[in-house]
Coordinates of C-alpha atoms in Angstrom, one line a residue:
Chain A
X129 CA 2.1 6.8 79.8
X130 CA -1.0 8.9 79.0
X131 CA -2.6 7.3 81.6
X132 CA -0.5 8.4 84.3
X133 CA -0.2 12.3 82.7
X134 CA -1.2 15.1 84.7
X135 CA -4.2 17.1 83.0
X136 CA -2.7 19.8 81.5
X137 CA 0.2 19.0 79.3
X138 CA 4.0 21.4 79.7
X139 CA 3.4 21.9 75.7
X140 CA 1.0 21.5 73.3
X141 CA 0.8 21.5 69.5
X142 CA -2.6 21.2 67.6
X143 CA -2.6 20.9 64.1
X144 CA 0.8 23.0 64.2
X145 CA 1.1 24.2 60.4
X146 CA 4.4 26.6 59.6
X147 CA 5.1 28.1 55.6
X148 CA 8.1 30.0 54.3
X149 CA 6.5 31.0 51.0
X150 CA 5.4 28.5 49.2
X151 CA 6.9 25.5 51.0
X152 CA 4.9 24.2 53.8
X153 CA 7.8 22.8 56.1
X154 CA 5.1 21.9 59.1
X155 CA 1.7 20.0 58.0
X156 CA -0.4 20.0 61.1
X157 CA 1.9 18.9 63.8
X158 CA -0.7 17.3 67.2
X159 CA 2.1 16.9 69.9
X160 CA 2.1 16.7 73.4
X161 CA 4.4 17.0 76.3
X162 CA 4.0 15.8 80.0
X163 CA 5.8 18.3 82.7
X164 CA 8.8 16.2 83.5
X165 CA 8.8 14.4 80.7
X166 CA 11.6 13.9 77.8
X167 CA 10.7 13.9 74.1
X168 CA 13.1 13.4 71.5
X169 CA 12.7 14.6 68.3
X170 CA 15.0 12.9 65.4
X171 CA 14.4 12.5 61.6
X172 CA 16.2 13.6 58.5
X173 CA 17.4 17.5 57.9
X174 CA 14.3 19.0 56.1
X175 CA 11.8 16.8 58.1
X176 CA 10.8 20.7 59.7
X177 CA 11.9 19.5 63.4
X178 CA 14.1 22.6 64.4
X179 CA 11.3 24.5 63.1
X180 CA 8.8 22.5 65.1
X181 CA 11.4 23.4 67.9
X182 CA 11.5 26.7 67.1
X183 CA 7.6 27.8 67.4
X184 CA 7.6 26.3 70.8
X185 CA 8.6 29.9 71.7
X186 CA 7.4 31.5 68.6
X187 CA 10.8 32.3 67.6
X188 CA 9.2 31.2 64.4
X189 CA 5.8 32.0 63.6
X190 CA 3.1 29.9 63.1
X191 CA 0.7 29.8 60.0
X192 CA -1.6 28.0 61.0
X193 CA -2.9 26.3 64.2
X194 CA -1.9 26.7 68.0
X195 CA 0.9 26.0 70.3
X196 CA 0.2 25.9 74.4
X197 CA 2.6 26.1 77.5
X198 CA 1.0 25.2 80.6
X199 CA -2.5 25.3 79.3
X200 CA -2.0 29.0 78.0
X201 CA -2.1 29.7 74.4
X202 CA 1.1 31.5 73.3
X203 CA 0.3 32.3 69.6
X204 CA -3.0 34.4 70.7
X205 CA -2.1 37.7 69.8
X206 CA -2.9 39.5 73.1
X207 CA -0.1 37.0 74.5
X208 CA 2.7 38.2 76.3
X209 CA 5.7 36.4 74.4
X210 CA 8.2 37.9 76.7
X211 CA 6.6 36.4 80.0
X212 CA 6.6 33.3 77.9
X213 CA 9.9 32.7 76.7
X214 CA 11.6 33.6 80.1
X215 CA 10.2 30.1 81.6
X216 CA 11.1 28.8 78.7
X217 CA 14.9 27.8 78.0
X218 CA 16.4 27.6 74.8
X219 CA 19.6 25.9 73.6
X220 CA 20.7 26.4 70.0
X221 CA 23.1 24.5 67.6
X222 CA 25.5 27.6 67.3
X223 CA 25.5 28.1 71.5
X224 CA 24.6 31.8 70.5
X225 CA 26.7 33.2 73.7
X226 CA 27.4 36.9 74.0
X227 CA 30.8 37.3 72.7
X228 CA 31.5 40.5 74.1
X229 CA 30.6 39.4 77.2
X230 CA 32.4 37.1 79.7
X231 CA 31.2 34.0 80.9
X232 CA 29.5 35.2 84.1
X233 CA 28.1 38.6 81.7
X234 CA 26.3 35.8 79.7
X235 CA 25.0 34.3 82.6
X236 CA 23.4 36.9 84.3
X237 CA 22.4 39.8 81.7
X238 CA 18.8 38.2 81.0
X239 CA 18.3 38.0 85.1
X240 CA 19.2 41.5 85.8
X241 CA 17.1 42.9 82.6
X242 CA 14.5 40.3 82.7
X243 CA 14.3 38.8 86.1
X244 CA 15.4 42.3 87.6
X245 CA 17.5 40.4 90.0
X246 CA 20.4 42.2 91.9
X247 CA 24.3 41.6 90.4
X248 CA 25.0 40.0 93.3
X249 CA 22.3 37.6 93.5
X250 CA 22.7 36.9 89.6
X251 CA 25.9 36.3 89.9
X252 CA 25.4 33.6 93.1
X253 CA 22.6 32.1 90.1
X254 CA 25.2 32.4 87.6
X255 CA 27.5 30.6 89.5
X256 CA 25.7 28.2 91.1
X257 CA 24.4 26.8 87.5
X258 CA 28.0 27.5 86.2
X259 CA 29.0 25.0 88.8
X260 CA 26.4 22.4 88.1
X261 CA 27.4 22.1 84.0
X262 CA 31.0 21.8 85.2
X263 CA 32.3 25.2 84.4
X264 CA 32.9 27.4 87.7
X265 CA 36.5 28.2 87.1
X266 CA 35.6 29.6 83.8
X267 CA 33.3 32.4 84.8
X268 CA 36.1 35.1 83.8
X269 CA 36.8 33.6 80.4
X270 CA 35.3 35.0 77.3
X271 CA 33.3 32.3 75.2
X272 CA 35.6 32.8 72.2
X273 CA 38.7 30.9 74.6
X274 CA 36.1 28.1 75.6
X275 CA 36.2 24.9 73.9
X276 CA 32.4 24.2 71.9
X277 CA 31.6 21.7 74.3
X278 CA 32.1 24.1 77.2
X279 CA 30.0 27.1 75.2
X280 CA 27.6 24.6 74.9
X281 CA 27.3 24.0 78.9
X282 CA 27.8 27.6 79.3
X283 CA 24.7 28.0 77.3
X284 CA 22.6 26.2 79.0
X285 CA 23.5 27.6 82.1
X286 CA 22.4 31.0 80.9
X287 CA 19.1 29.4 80.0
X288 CA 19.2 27.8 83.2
X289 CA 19.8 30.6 85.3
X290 CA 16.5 32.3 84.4
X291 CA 15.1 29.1 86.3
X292 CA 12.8 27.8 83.3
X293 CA 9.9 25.5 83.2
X294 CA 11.0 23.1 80.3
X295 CA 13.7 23.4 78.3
X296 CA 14.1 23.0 74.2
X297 CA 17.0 21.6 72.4
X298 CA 17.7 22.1 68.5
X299 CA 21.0 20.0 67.8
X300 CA 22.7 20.9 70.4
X301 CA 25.5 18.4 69.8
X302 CA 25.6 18.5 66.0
X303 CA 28.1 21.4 66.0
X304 CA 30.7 19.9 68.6
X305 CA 34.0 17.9 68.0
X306 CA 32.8 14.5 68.6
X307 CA 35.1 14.1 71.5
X308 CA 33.3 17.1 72.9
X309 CA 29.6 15.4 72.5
X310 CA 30.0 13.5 76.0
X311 CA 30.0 16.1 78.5
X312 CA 26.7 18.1 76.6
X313 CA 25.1 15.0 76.7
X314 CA 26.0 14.2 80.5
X315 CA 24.8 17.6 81.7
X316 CA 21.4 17.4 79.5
X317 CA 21.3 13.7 80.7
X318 CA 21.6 15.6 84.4
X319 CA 18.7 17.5 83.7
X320 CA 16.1 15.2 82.7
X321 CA 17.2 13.2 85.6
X322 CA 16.5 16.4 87.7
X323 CA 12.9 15.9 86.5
X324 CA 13.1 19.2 83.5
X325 CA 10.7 19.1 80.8
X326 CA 12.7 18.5 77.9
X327 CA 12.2 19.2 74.0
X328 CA 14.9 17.4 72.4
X329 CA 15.7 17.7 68.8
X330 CA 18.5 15.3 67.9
X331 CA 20.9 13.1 66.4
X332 CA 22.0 11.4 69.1
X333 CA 20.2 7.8 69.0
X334 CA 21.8 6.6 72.0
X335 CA 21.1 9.6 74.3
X336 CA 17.0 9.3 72.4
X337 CA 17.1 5.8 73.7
X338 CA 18.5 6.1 77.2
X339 CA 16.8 9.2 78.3
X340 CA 13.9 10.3 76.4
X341 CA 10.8 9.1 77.4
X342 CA 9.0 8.9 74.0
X343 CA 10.6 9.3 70.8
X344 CA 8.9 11.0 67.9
X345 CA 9.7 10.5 64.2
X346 CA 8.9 13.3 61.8
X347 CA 9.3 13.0 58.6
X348 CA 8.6 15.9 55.7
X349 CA 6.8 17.9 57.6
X350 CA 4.5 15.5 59.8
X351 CA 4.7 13.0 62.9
X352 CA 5.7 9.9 61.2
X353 CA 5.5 7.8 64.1
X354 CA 5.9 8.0 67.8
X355 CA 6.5 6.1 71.0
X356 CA 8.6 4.7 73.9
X357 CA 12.6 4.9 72.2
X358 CA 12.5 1.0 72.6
X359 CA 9.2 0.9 70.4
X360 CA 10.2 3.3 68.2
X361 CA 14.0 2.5 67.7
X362 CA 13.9 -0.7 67.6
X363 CA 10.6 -2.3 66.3
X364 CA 10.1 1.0 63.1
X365 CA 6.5 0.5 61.9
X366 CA 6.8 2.4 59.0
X367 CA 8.9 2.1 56.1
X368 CA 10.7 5.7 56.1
X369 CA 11.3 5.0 59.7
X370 CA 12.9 1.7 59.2
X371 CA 15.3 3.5 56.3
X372 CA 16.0 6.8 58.3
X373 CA 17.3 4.4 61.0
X374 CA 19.2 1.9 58.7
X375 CA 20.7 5.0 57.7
X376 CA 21.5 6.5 60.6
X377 CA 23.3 3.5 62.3
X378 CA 25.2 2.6 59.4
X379 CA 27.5 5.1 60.8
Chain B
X146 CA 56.9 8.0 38.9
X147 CA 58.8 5.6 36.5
X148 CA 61.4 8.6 35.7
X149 CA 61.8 9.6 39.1
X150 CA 62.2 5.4 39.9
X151 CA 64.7 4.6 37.8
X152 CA 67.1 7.4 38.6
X153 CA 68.0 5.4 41.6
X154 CA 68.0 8.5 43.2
X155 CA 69.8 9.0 47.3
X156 CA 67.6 10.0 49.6
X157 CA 66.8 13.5 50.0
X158 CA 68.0 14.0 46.2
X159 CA 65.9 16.0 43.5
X160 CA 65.0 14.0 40.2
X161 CA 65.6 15.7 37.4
X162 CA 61.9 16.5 37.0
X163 CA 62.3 18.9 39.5
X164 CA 65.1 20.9 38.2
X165 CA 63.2 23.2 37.3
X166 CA 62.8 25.0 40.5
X167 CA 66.3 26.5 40.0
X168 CA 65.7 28.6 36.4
X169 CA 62.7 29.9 38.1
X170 CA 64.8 31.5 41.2
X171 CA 67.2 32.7 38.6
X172 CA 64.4 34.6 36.5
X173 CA 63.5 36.1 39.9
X174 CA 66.3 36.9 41.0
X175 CA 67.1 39.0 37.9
X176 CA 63.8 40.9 38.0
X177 CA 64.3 42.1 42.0
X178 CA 67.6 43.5 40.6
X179 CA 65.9 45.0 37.1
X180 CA 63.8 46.4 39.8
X181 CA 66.2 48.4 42.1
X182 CA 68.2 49.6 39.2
X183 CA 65.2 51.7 37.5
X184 CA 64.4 52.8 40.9
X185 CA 68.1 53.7 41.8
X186 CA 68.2 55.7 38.2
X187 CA 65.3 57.5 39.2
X188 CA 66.2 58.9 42.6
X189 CA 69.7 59.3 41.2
X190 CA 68.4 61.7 38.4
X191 CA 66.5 63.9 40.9
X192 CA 68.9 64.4 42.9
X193 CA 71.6 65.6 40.1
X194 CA 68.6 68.0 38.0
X195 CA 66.8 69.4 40.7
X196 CA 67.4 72.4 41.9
X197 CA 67.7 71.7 45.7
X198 CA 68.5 75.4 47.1
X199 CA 65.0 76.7 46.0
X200 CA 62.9 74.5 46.8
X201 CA 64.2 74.2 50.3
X202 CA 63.6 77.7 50.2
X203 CA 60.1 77.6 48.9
X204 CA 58.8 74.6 50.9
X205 CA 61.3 74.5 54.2
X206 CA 62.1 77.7 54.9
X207 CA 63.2 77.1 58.6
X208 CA 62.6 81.3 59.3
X209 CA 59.5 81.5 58.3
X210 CA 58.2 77.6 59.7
X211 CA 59.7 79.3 63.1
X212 CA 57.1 82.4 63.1
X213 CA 54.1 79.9 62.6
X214 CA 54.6 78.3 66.4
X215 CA 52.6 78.8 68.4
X216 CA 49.5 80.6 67.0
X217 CA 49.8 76.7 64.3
X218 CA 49.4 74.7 67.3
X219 CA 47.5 76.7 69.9
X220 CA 45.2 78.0 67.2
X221 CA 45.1 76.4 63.9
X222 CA 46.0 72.6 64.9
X223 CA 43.3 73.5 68.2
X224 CA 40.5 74.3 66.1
X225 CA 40.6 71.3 63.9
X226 CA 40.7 69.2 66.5
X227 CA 37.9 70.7 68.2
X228 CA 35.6 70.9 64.6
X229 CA 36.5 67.1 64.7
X230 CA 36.1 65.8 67.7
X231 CA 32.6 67.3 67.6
X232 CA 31.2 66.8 64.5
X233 CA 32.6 63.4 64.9
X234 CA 30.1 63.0 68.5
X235 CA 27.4 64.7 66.7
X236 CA 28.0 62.3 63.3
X237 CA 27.9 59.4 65.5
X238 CA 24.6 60.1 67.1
X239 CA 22.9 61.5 63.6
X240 CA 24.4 58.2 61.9
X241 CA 23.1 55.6 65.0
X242 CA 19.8 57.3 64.9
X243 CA 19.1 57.0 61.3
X244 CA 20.5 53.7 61.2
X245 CA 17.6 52.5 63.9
X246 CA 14.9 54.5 61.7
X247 CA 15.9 52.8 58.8
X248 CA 16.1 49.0 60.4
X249 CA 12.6 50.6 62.3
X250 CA 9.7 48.7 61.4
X251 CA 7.8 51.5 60.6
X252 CA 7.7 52.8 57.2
X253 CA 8.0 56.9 57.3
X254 CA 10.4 56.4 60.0
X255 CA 12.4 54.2 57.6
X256 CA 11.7 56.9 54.7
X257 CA 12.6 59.7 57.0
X258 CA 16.2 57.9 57.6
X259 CA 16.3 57.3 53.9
X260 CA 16.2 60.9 52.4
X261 CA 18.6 62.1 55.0
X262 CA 21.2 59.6 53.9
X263 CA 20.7 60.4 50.3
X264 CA 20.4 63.9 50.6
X265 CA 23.9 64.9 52.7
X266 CA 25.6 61.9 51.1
X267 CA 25.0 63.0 47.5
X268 CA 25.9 66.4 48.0
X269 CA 29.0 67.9 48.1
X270 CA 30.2 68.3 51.8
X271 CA 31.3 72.3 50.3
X272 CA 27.9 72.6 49.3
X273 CA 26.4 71.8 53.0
X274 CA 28.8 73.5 54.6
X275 CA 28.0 76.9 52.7
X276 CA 24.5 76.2 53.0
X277 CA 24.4 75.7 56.8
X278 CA 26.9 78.5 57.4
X279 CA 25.9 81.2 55.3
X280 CA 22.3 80.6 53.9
X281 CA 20.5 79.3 57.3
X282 CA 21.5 81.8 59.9
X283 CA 20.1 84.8 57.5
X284 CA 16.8 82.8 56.0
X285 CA 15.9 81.6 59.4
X286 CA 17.5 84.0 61.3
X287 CA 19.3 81.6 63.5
X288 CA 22.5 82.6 65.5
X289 CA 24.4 79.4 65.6
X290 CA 26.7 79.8 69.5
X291 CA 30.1 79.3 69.9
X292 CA 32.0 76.1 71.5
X293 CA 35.5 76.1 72.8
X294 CA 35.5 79.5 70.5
X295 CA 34.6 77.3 67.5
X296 CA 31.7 79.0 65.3
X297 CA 29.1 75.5 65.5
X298 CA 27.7 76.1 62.1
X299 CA 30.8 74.2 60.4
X300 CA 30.4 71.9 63.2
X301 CA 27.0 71.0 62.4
X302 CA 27.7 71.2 58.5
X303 CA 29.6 68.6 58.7
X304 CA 28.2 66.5 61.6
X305 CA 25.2 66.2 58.9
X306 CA 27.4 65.0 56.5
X307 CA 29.5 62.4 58.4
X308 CA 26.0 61.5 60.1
X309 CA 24.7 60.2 56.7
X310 CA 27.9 58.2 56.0
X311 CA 28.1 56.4 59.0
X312 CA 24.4 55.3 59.0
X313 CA 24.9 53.4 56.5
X314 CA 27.9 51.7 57.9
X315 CA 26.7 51.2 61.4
X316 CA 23.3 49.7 60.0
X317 CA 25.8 47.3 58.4
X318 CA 27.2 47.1 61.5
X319 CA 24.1 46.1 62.9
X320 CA 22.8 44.0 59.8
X321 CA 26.2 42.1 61.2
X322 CA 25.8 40.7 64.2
X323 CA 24.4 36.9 63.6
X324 CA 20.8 36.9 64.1
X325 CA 21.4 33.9 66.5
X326 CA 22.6 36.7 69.0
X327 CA 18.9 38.1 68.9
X328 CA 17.0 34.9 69.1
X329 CA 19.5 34.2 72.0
X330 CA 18.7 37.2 73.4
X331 CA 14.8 37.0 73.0
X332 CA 14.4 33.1 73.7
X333 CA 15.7 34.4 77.7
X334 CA 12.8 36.8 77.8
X335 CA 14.5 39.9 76.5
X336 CA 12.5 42.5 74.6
X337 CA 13.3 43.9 71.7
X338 CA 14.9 46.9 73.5
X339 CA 16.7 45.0 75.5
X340 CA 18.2 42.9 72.9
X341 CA 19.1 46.1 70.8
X342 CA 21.0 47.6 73.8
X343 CA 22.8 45.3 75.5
X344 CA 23.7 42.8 72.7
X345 CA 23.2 43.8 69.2
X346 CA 24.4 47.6 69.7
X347 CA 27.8 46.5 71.5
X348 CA 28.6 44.0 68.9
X349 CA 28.1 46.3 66.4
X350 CA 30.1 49.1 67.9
X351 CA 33.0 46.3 67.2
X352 CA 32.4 45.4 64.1
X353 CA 32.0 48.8 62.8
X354 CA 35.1 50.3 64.5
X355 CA 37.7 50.5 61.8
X356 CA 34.9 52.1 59.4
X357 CA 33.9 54.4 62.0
X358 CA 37.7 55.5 62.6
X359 CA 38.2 55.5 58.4
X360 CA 35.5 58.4 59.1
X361 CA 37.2 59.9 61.7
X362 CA 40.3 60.3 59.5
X363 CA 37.9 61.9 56.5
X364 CA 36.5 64.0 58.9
X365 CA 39.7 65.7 60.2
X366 CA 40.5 66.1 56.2
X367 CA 37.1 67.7 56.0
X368 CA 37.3 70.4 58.3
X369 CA 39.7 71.8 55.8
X370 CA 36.9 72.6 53.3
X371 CA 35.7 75.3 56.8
X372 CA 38.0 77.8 55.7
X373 CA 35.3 78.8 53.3
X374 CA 33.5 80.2 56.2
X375 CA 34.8 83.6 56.6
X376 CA 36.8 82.8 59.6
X377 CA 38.4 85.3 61.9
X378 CA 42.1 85.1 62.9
X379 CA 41.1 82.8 66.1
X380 CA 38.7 80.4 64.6
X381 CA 40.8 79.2 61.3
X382 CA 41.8 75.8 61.2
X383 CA 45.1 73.8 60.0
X384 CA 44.5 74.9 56.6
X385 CA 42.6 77.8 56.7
X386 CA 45.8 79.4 59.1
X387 CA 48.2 77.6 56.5
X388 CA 46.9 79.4 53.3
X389 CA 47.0 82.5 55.1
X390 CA 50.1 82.6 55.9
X391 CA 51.0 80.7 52.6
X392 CA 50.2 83.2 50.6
X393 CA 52.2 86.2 52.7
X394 CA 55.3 85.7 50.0
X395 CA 54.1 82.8 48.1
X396 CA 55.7 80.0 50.1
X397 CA 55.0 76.5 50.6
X398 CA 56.2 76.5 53.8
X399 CA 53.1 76.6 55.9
X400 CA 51.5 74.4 53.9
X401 CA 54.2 71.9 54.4
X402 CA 53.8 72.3 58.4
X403 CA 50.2 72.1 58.3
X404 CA 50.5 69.0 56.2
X405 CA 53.2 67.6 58.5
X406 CA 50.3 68.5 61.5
X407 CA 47.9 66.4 59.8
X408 CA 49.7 63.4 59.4
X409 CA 50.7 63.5 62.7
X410 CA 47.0 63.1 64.0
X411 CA 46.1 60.9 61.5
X412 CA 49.1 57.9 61.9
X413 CA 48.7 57.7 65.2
X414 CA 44.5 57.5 65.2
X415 CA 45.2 54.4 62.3
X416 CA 47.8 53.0 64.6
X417 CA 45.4 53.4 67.1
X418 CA 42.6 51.7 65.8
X419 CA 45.1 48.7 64.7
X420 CA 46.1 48.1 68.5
X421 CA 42.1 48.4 69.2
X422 CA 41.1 45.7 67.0
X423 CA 43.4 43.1 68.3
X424 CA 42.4 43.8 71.8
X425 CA 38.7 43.5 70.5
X426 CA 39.7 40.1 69.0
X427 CA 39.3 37.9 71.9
X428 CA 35.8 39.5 72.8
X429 CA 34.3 39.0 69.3

């Protein structure tokens, strides 16, 4: 796989090191992701992989150490984080959408402000990407009457919309009915398929193993182990691997 | 269990266990009426000592409520609404403002915000209102205009006041909305402006909307405390008018009017702000 990887990885962490106070949550995190490529992240609540997630865009800050997109080095002070984030898309556990905006509102405020698109061309965008998550005949509904599962998808059409280079995702089934899980999974499935660049914190061992192409196990605060998901969920190396796993498929 | 199993009870029925339930409906049963008789006593008494005759005459004196209309309305219930409405406006835009200085990032902007809040919060709204009225136009020689043929100086007296009460409530407003909606905002390439504008601002406008009319109501209440400002005939307000004519003769009656006024602005505007936050429900 490194082989076959362009030059200039989508994201790169070198010795990624993130404190709140005292506690040191991110030990020197060396990560890298192809463009096009699919890395999960699992491991235990704690490990420090939302935060990991998190200073992708710098929505944390980093204490120590560097993160780059494309080559460029985001946590460089004279860095532009707003031209950053905007190729960036993120999607969050809570879905975050606008509640006192409708569906289509949440869709295209960030491409008028950001993108300075027109509202009609927005909207086509909005609907367009409302379409491909499965969602065009809610445009007119307000999030707070959508189901989790379809805030979810509207989400990531809103991060979608602002046509982003990679995407990240920090749990974004963990707060969804399980019934609901399927369709969040099917439309991020979609998109790797698409060819995205795709972050992936998760839960989901089944979607790690389908789709991601390497899996990456972090465990207090440090890359455990890492891999193809066939290497890495089903042949654990390391002990805390092997009990994380146990653990998690006991269920 | 045992008890209740070797009743060999019908279905449906209540073991004895469960008796109970009926001494407690009794016992509550008896209070409601203990109740409505102490209350019935009371009305009953009033109504036999008091001596009804004069104090229709002293509070509802239907000749004299008659001579009030119009100048109550077109005058007197006018020019309170027009004191409120404005230092309400004026309020809102002190109170946002100092609410961004003190969430500002920058320390004397956050001082700034600070002793304005303390200062016209900890003092007596009478005391602001004589000091803006009286003591600034002659030290500084300012001539505050008129609006809608309001004097401004109450206006601005008490736009300072209500300005430092609602900071604090729309910061709290602001302080609110989940910080998810900023990251939201921010991870899509929003700057900080942006985000303030278009998503923290309107959500906080919702959340703070029953405080913010709770102000409005004290506000209204509070341009009562204007009459100290010598007012002429055509710039008093509900109560300033009211007293006036109150005390040609001694009689309640005004008072009673202006009181009725009041209340008649001020159910409506809670009533109001009831039907507003169910609408707002559904876009929270």
């Amino acid at each position: 796989m490194t082989a076959t990887a362009p030059s200039t990885p989508a994201i790169e962490f070198r010795g990624l090191r993130k404190s709140f106070g005292t506690n040191e949550v991110l030990k020197g995190i060396d990560l890298t992701v192809a463009p096009q490529h699919v890395v999960c992240v699992i491991g235990a609540s704690g490990s420090g992989k939302s935060t990991l997630l998190r200073c992708t865009n710098r929505l944390e800050e980093p204490t120590g150490g560097s993160v780059l997109i494309d080559g460029i080095d985001i946590t460089h002070p004279d860095c532009d984080l707003d031209l950053v984030r905007r190729n960036i898309g993120m999607v969050f556990q809570q879905f975050n959408l606008f509640p006192h905006l409708k569906v289509l509102g949440n869709v295209t405020l960030a491409q008028r402000l950001v993108l300075r698109r027109s509202e009609e061309e927005a909207q086509q965008v909005a609907r367009d990407m409302l379409e491909r998550v499965g969602l065009s005949e809610k445009a007119d509904a307000f999030p707070s009457q959508l189901s989790g599962g379809q805030q979810q998808r509207v989400a990531i059409a809103r991060a979608l919309a602002m046509n982003p280079q990679m995407m990240l995702f920090d749990e974004a089934t963990s707060a969804l009915d399980p019934e609901l899980v399927g369709d969040v999974l099917e439309v991020m499935r979609q998109l790797a398929r698409d060819g995205m660049t795709m972050l992936v914190v998760t839960h989901e061992m089944g979607f790690a193993r389908r789709v991601a192409d390497r899996v990456v196990f972090m465990d207090q605060g440090v890359i455990c182990e890492q891999g193809p998901p066939e290497q890495v969920l089903e042949h654990p190396e390391t002990p805390r691997l092997q009990q994380f796993l146990e653990q998690v498929l006991e269920h | 269990m045992t008890d209740i199993a070797t009743e060999q009870l019908g279905d449906g029925d209540v073991p004895e266990l469960y008796r109970s339930g009926r001494a407690k409906r009794n016992r509550s049963r008896n209070f409601r009426i203990a109740a409505y008789a102490v209350g019935l006593t009371v009305i009953v008494s009033v109504g036999l000592f008091a001596d009804w005759a004069k104090i229709a005459d002293s509070y509802f004196d239907l000749e004299r409520a008659k001579a009030l209309f119009p100048d109550i309305i077109t005058i007197a219930a006018k020019n309170t609404i027009v004191y409120t409405v404005f230092a309400f406006i004026g309020g809102v835009i002190l109170g946002t403002s100092a609410a961004l200085l003190r969430l500002s990032s920058i320390r004397p902007y956050r001082w700034v915000a600070s002793i304005y809040i303390e200062i016209f919060r900890g003092l007596p709204a009478l005391l602001t209102i004589i000091f803006v009225g009286f003591i600034t136009p002659i030290a500084l020689g300012i001539r505050f205009p008129k609006v809608l043929g309001v004097p401004t100086a109450g206006i601005v007296a008490l736009a300072l006041v209500a300005g430092a009460y609602l900071a604090e409530t729309i910061r709290a407003g602001i302080e609110g909305v989940p910080k998810g909606q900023v990251e939201a905002a921010r991870s899509l390439g929003m700057t900080h402006g942006q985000t303030l504008r278009k998503v923290v601002i309107p959500q906080a406008f919702r959340i703070v909307i029953p405080p913010l009319t709770n102000e409005l109501v004290l506000l209204l209440k509070d341009t009562a405390l204007l009459s100290v400002l010598g007012v002429t005939p055509l710039t008093k307000e509900l109560t300033a008018f009211a007293r006036a004519e109150g005390s040609k003769g001694f009689n309640g009656t005004p008072l009673v009017i202006a009181g009725l006024l009041y209340l008649a602005i001020t159910i409506p505007l809670t009533r109001l702000v009831a039907v507003l936050e169910r609408r707002n429900k559904q876009a929270r």
